[in-house]
Amino acid sequence: MLLLEVISGERLPKPERGKMRVHKISNVNKALDFIASKGVKLVSIGAEEIVDGNAKMTLGMIWTIILRFAIQDISVEETSAKEGLLLWCQRKTAPYKNVNIQNFHISWKDGLGFCALIHRHRPELIDYGKLRKDDPYTNLNTAFDVAERFLDIPKMLDAEDIVGTARPDEKAIMTYVSSFYHAFSGAQKAETAANRICKVLAVNQENEQLMEDYEKLASDLLEWIKRTIPWLENRAPENTMQAMQQKLEDFRDYRRLHKPPKVQEKCQLEINFNTLQTKLRLSNRPAFMPSEGKMVSDINNAWGGLEHAEKGYEEWLLNEIRRLERLDHLAEKFRQKASIHEAWTDGKENMLQKKDYETASLSEIKALLKKHEAFESDLAAHQDRVEQIAAIAQELNELDYYDSPSVNARCQRICDQWDNLGALTQKRREALERTEKLLETIDQLYLEYAKRAAPFNNWMEGAMEDLQDTFIVHTIEEIQGLSTAHEQFKATLPEADKERQAILGIHNEVTKIAQTYHVNMSGTNPYSTISPQEINNKWDHVRQLVPRRDQALTEEHARQQQNERLRKQFAAQANVIGPWIQTKMQEIGRISIEMHGTLEDQLSHLRQYEKSIVNYKPKIDQLEGDHQQIQEALIFDNKHTNYTMEHIRVGWEQLLTTIARTMNEIENQVLTRDAKGISQEQMNEFRNSFNHFDREHSGTLGPEEFKACLISLGYDIGNDPQKKTGMLDSDDFRACLISMGYNMGEAEFVRIMTIVDPNRLGVVTFQAFIDFMSRETADTDTADQVMASFKVLAGDKNYITADELRRELPPDQAEYCIARMAPYIGHDAVPGALDYMSFSTALYGESDL
């Protein structure tokens, strides 16, 4: 009856003595029925056993009641009641020395566990530092007395029973400890709230650090690009081939040593940016907006400008080297032709200015006239050389030759001298013609000799000039053309030798006639300065130059064969590496679109691809070496391949960037899946649906494709934008389409598109699709949840103090909040009050970075 009164809270009338047992059983049954109505299962416990004083049954029922009303509701991190209570004790006593709670019996014998629980929540009640582990009676009695006096916890245990027992009663200690749990339940709520706030603050702190890291990396990369582009845009030419070759070598060092680390930094920057955005989305934070000018697109634009300047610089270097090569060749050719011409004109002005015809005889006058005619013929023959010299000088000027002033001065002297020679020649002719009527006889043989010797001599001089002429070729066909022309020249030598013999025959005939007819002669041909000895010497020189020319052509032919070998060697590798890069790009694209196995399997597959790609780098380096040999050999074209080194470089950099970006996308999908609790089956379902509508395998969906994809997943946009229904049956699916008019509700669809396509590019990436589906299918922390947690720590006040934050939160996170919380200005404010409401809202607002 007492049990029934305790449970029901009512005073029951005492039964008469004769009816005592019947009424007792009835009263106990009422109590048992009440207990059963509260969800307590009573097994093998009847009213008769309790009325009859069955101690075992009565104690079992009491323990069942204690479990239900004192212990059963205790649960920490979804554990059972007993495990939850034990975990709570372990966490609360963890900071205390000599306390190691592992169970509900011997772990409490020294009394320090009870004292630690009290000190953790009410440190002013016990001086824990003075307690000793070897004095369990004092520890236990201290804990029991303090709990009874200050915490209203009845003294359920006796120190002697606990210390004097090898294994104290587990149920008794659990019951007593549960009283502490309920007494400190308010503090437990505060701890839960503090844990939630710590978690949210940790996310914000980590995200802010990632933002700072991105800003620094972006700034450093942009600064490097800003420093590098002016160097690449510097087109100040050098005057020598050696200086330009050094510029080319400096450019190669830039491509081999300085740029590759920056390519990796750029790729890492994009990866960090994507990872940060994914973390912000997963933590329900707004997207990160970098500082002005530091967006990923800004980095890409600056990088594009760098590559444009880089390409222009390399083209300029090669064109300058060609120009200098051409200039050196033309300058040498100019000097050679000018020297030959100047040697020929030496003394010609003095000769033309002679007055020898004034005292000459008739025959001498006639001889002088014929000689002058021969000179005019010779002069006309040299007209072509003068024009060539002027043309070469003009070309040197057009190509901006560094020593153009001296070339122009020399050319001007030659032209002025040539004009003067023309004027003097005309003047002398007029003088000789005035006396021509006085002249009657002339030696026809000398004249014939002069007329034939002069062209032949000019031919020999031209031949010597051609045989000594330097040449520049770039292909085997060009050197073969020169060799063919040389062979044709050698074929004319027999005919030329006949002409030489004929000219010498004329001179011999003159000598014979003079000896025969005793002609008074001065010993020289008055019509020509070309002696037979000079003809023979020049002829011998021509014959000596022919084999030298043969050797030079042969050496150049060997050099061109070597160049052709270099072309084929480069082409053989480039024609393999180029398609290999294209194939790897396509395979990576297929891996990112097709779905085989889990995300971890795909990531492992991509890492194997990355390893094989990195292992391929020596082939790229080898190709760079061949390309350097080609440039050093001044080879400017290659008909054996369509791949240039620039194509290979760009393709290689794109391949490295693509594999890194693809791996990062899958890592973000893993992060999204794990953070949002998405199963592998859901992820596979999302990927299958996306790939089904991505018919062009572009990795993106257009608006209509995206809309159809959502419909296929059963996402009902037309009726409830927050509804996540899973898959629809056929009737629901038809009703959904009808209710949407197959356009799924334009207003709601526009809202979704602004989420998945914030930049309004007109396409939806797979990552954006996954982010949207994960956000729509999972719960995230909110500002209201954080605000409610702060309210618990503040004891239901509208503000919180710095002391409360430092007491409830870890030091670094407490100071983080204090530094950022605005002062509370409500009517109930106290000195030092902080506004946790606006702070909680700001955690989910725009970032300061």
mmCIF file of N, CA and C in Angstrom, residues 441-486:
data_model
loop_
_atom_site.group_PDB
_atom_site.id
_atom_site.type_symbol
_atom_site.label_atom_id
_atom_site.label_comp_id
_atom_site.label_asym_id
_atom_site.label_seq_id
_atom_site.Cartn_x
_atom_site.Cartn_y
_atom_site.Cartn_z
ATOM 1 N N THR A 441 95.471 53.836 -138.801
ATOM 2 C CA THR A 441 95.859 52.427 -138.689
ATOM 3 C C THR A 441 95.675 51.945 -137.230
ATOM 4 N N ILE A 442 95.306 50.865 -137.153
ATOM 5 C CA ILE A 442 95.169 50.257 -135.787
ATOM 6 C C ILE A 442 95.416 48.764 -135.893
ATOM 7 N N ASP A 443 95.964 48.227 -134.954
ATOM 8 C CA ASP A 443 96.261 46.789 -134.979
ATOM 9 C C ASP A 443 94.993 45.996 -134.593
ATOM 10 N N GLN A 444 94.400 45.395 -135.645
ATOM 11 C CA GLN A 444 93.135 44.678 -135.424
ATOM 12 C C GLN A 444 93.313 43.488 -134.469
ATOM 13 N N LEU A 445 94.523 42.956 -134.544
ATOM 14 C CA LEU A 445 94.699 41.798 -133.669
ATOM 15 C C LEU A 445 94.672 42.197 -132.187
ATOM 16 N N TYR A 446 95.355 43.326 -131.864
ATOM 17 C CA TYR A 446 95.306 43.780 -130.476
ATOM 18 C C TYR A 446 93.868 44.088 -130.030
ATOM 19 N N LEU A 447 93.144 44.714 -131.001
ATOM 20 C CA LEU A 447 91.755 45.060 -130.676
ATOM 21 C C LEU A 447 90.929 43.805 -130.419
ATOM 22 N N GLU A 448 91.135 42.810 -131.303
ATOM 23 C CA GLU A 448 90.388 41.562 -131.121
ATOM 24 C C GLU A 448 90.751 40.912 -129.788
ATOM 25 N N TYR A 449 92.078 40.955 -129.522
ATOM 26 C CA TYR A 449 92.529 40.381 -128.241
ATOM 27 C C TYR A 449 91.840 41.091 -127.068
ATOM 28 N N ALA A 450 91.852 42.412 -127.149
ATOM 29 C CA ALA A 450 91.267 43.175 -126.044
ATOM 30 C C ALA A 450 89.782 42.891 -125.885
ATOM 31 N N LYS A 451 89.087 42.819 -127.029
ATOM 32 C CA LYS A 451 87.637 42.602 -126.969
ATOM 33 C C LYS A 451 87.289 41.227 -126.395
ATOM 34 N N ARG A 452 88.130 40.249 -126.717
ATOM 35 C CA ARG A 452 87.814 38.912 -126.221
ATOM 36 C C ARG A 452 88.379 38.672 -124.818
ATOM 37 N N ALA A 453 89.524 39.320 -124.584
ATOM 38 C CA ALA A 453 90.149 39.099 -123.276
ATOM 39 C C ALA A 453 89.349 39.747 -122.149
ATOM 40 N N ALA A 454 88.805 40.925 -122.442
ATOM 41 C CA ALA A 454 88.076 41.625 -121.379
ATOM 42 C C ALA A 454 86.854 40.836 -120.899
ATOM 43 N N PRO A 455 85.946 40.380 -121.804
ATOM 44 C CA PRO A 455 84.813 39.583 -121.313
ATOM 45 C C PRO A 455 85.248 38.287 -120.639
ATOM 46 N N PHE A 456 86.311 37.679 -121.250
ATOM 47 C CA PHE A 456 86.762 36.421 -120.641
ATOM 48 C C PHE A 456 87.337 36.666 -119.250
ATOM 49 N N ASN A 457 88.085 37.766 -119.148
ATOM 50 C CA ASN A 457 88.633 38.115 -117.837
ATOM 51 C C ASN A 457 87.507 38.420 -116.847
ATOM 52 N N ASN A 458 86.496 39.125 -117.333
ATOM 53 C CA ASN A 458 85.339 39.428 -116.466
ATOM 54 C C ASN A 458 84.609 38.150 -116.076
ATOM 55 N N TRP A 459 84.544 37.233 -117.051
ATOM 56 C CA TRP A 459 83.890 35.926 -116.749
ATOM 57 C C TRP A 459 84.670 35.191 -115.669
ATOM 58 N N MET A 460 86.038 35.202 -115.807
ATOM 59 C CA MET A 460 86.849 34.522 -114.807
ATOM 60 C C MET A 460 86.699 35.192 -113.438
ATOM 61 N N GLU A 461 86.676 36.511 -113.430
ATOM 62 C CA GLU A 461 86.500 37.199 -112.154
ATOM 63 C C GLU A 461 85.139 36.867 -111.543
ATOM 64 N N GLY A 462 84.110 36.827 -112.409
ATOM 65 C CA GLY A 462 82.780 36.436 -111.905
ATOM 66 C C GLY A 462 82.770 35.010 -111.403
ATOM 67 N N ALA A 463 83.486 34.126 -112.157
ATOM 68 C CA ALA A 463 83.549 32.735 -111.728
ATOM 69 C C ALA A 463 84.249 32.616 -110.385
ATOM 70 N N MET A 464 85.391 33.346 -110.239
ATOM 71 C CA MET A 464 86.093 33.304 -108.953
ATOM 72 C C MET A 464 85.215 33.869 -107.838
ATOM 73 N N GLU A 465 84.506 34.914 -108.177
ATOM 74 C CA GLU A 465 83.606 35.494 -107.169
ATOM 75 C C GLU A 465 82.518 34.517 -106.761
ATOM 76 N N ASP A 466 81.925 33.845 -107.765
ATOM 77 C CA ASP A 466 80.872 32.865 -107.465
ATOM 78 C C ASP A 466 81.424 31.672 -106.691
ATOM 79 N N LEU A 467 82.638 31.220 -107.079
ATOM 80 C CA LEU A 467 83.211 30.065 -106.395
ATOM 81 C C LEU A 467 83.573 30.382 -104.946
ATOM 82 N N GLN A 468 83.861 31.641 -104.668
ATOM 83 C CA GLN A 468 84.201 32.042 -103.291
ATOM 84 C C GLN A 468 82.992 32.611 -102.545
ATOM 85 N N ASP A 469 81.879 32.707 -103.250
ATOM 86 C CA ASP A 469 80.676 33.296 -102.638
ATOM 87 C C ASP A 469 80.167 32.401 -101.499
ATOM 88 N N THR A 470 79.886 33.010 -100.353
ATOM 89 C CA THR A 470 79.309 32.229 -99.252
ATOM 90 C C THR A 470 77.841 31.942 -99.553
ATOM 91 N N PHE A 471 77.348 30.908 -98.957
ATOM 92 C CA PHE A 471 75.950 30.539 -99.192
ATOM 93 C C PHE A 471 75.304 30.140 -97.869
ATOM 94 N N ILE A 472 73.972 30.242 -97.837
ATOM 95 C CA ILE A 472 73.202 29.846 -96.657
ATOM 96 C C ILE A 472 71.980 29.062 -97.136
ATOM 97 N N VAL A 473 71.820 27.860 -96.649
ATOM 98 C CA VAL A 473 70.701 26.995 -97.046
ATOM 99 C C VAL A 473 70.093 26.400 -95.785
ATOM 100 N N HIS A 474 68.874 25.928 -95.916
ATOM 101 C CA HIS A 474 68.170 25.344 -94.775
ATOM 102 C C HIS A 474 67.650 23.945 -95.061
ATOM 103 N N THR A 475 67.724 23.491 -96.306
ATOM 104 C CA THR A 475 67.206 22.164 -96.634
ATOM 105 C C THR A 475 68.170 21.451 -97.569
ATOM 106 N N ILE A 476 68.001 20.138 -97.632
ATOM 107 C CA ILE A 476 68.812 19.333 -98.557
ATOM 108 C C ILE A 476 68.518 19.731 -99.984
ATOM 109 N N GLU A 477 67.242 20.073 -100.275
ATOM 110 C CA GLU A 477 66.891 20.446 -101.645
ATOM 111 C C GLU A 477 67.664 21.699 -102.075
ATOM 112 N N GLU A 478 67.823 22.652 -101.162
ATOM 113 C CA GLU A 478 68.540 23.865 -101.520
ATOM 114 C C GLU A 478 70.007 23.569 -101.803
ATOM 115 N N ILE A 479 70.666 22.743 -100.988
ATOM 116 C CA ILE A 479 72.087 22.431 -101.227
ATOM 117 C C ILE A 479 72.238 21.597 -102.479
ATOM 118 N N GLN A 480 71.242 20.745 -102.739
ATOM 119 C CA GLN A 480 71.300 19.966 -103.980
ATOM 120 C C GLN A 480 71.176 20.881 -105.191
ATOM 121 N N GLY A 481 70.380 21.953 -105.058
ATOM 122 C CA GLY A 481 70.268 22.921 -106.151
ATOM 123 C C GLY A 481 71.589 23.617 -106.413
ATOM 124 N N LEU A 482 72.288 24.002 -105.332
ATOM 125 C CA LEU A 482 73.600 24.629 -105.496
ATOM 126 C C LEU A 482 74.597 23.649 -106.110
ATOM 127 N N SER A 483 74.545 22.400 -105.680
ATOM 128 C CA SER A 483 75.459 21.393 -106.234
ATOM 129 C C SER A 483 75.198 21.189 -107.714
ATOM 130 N N THR A 484 73.918 21.181 -108.095
ATOM 131 C CA THR A 484 73.575 21.012 -109.512
ATOM 132 C C THR A 484 74.104 22.187 -110.334
ATOM 133 N N ALA A 485 73.938 23.412 -109.796
ATOM 134 C CA ALA A 485 74.447 24.592 -110.507
ATOM 135 C C ALA A 485 75.963 24.544 -110.638
ATOM 136 N N HIS A 486 76.626 24.041 -109.584
ATOM 137 C CA HIS A 486 78.093 23.939 -109.632
ATOM 138 C C HIS A 486 78.528 22.921 -110.681
#
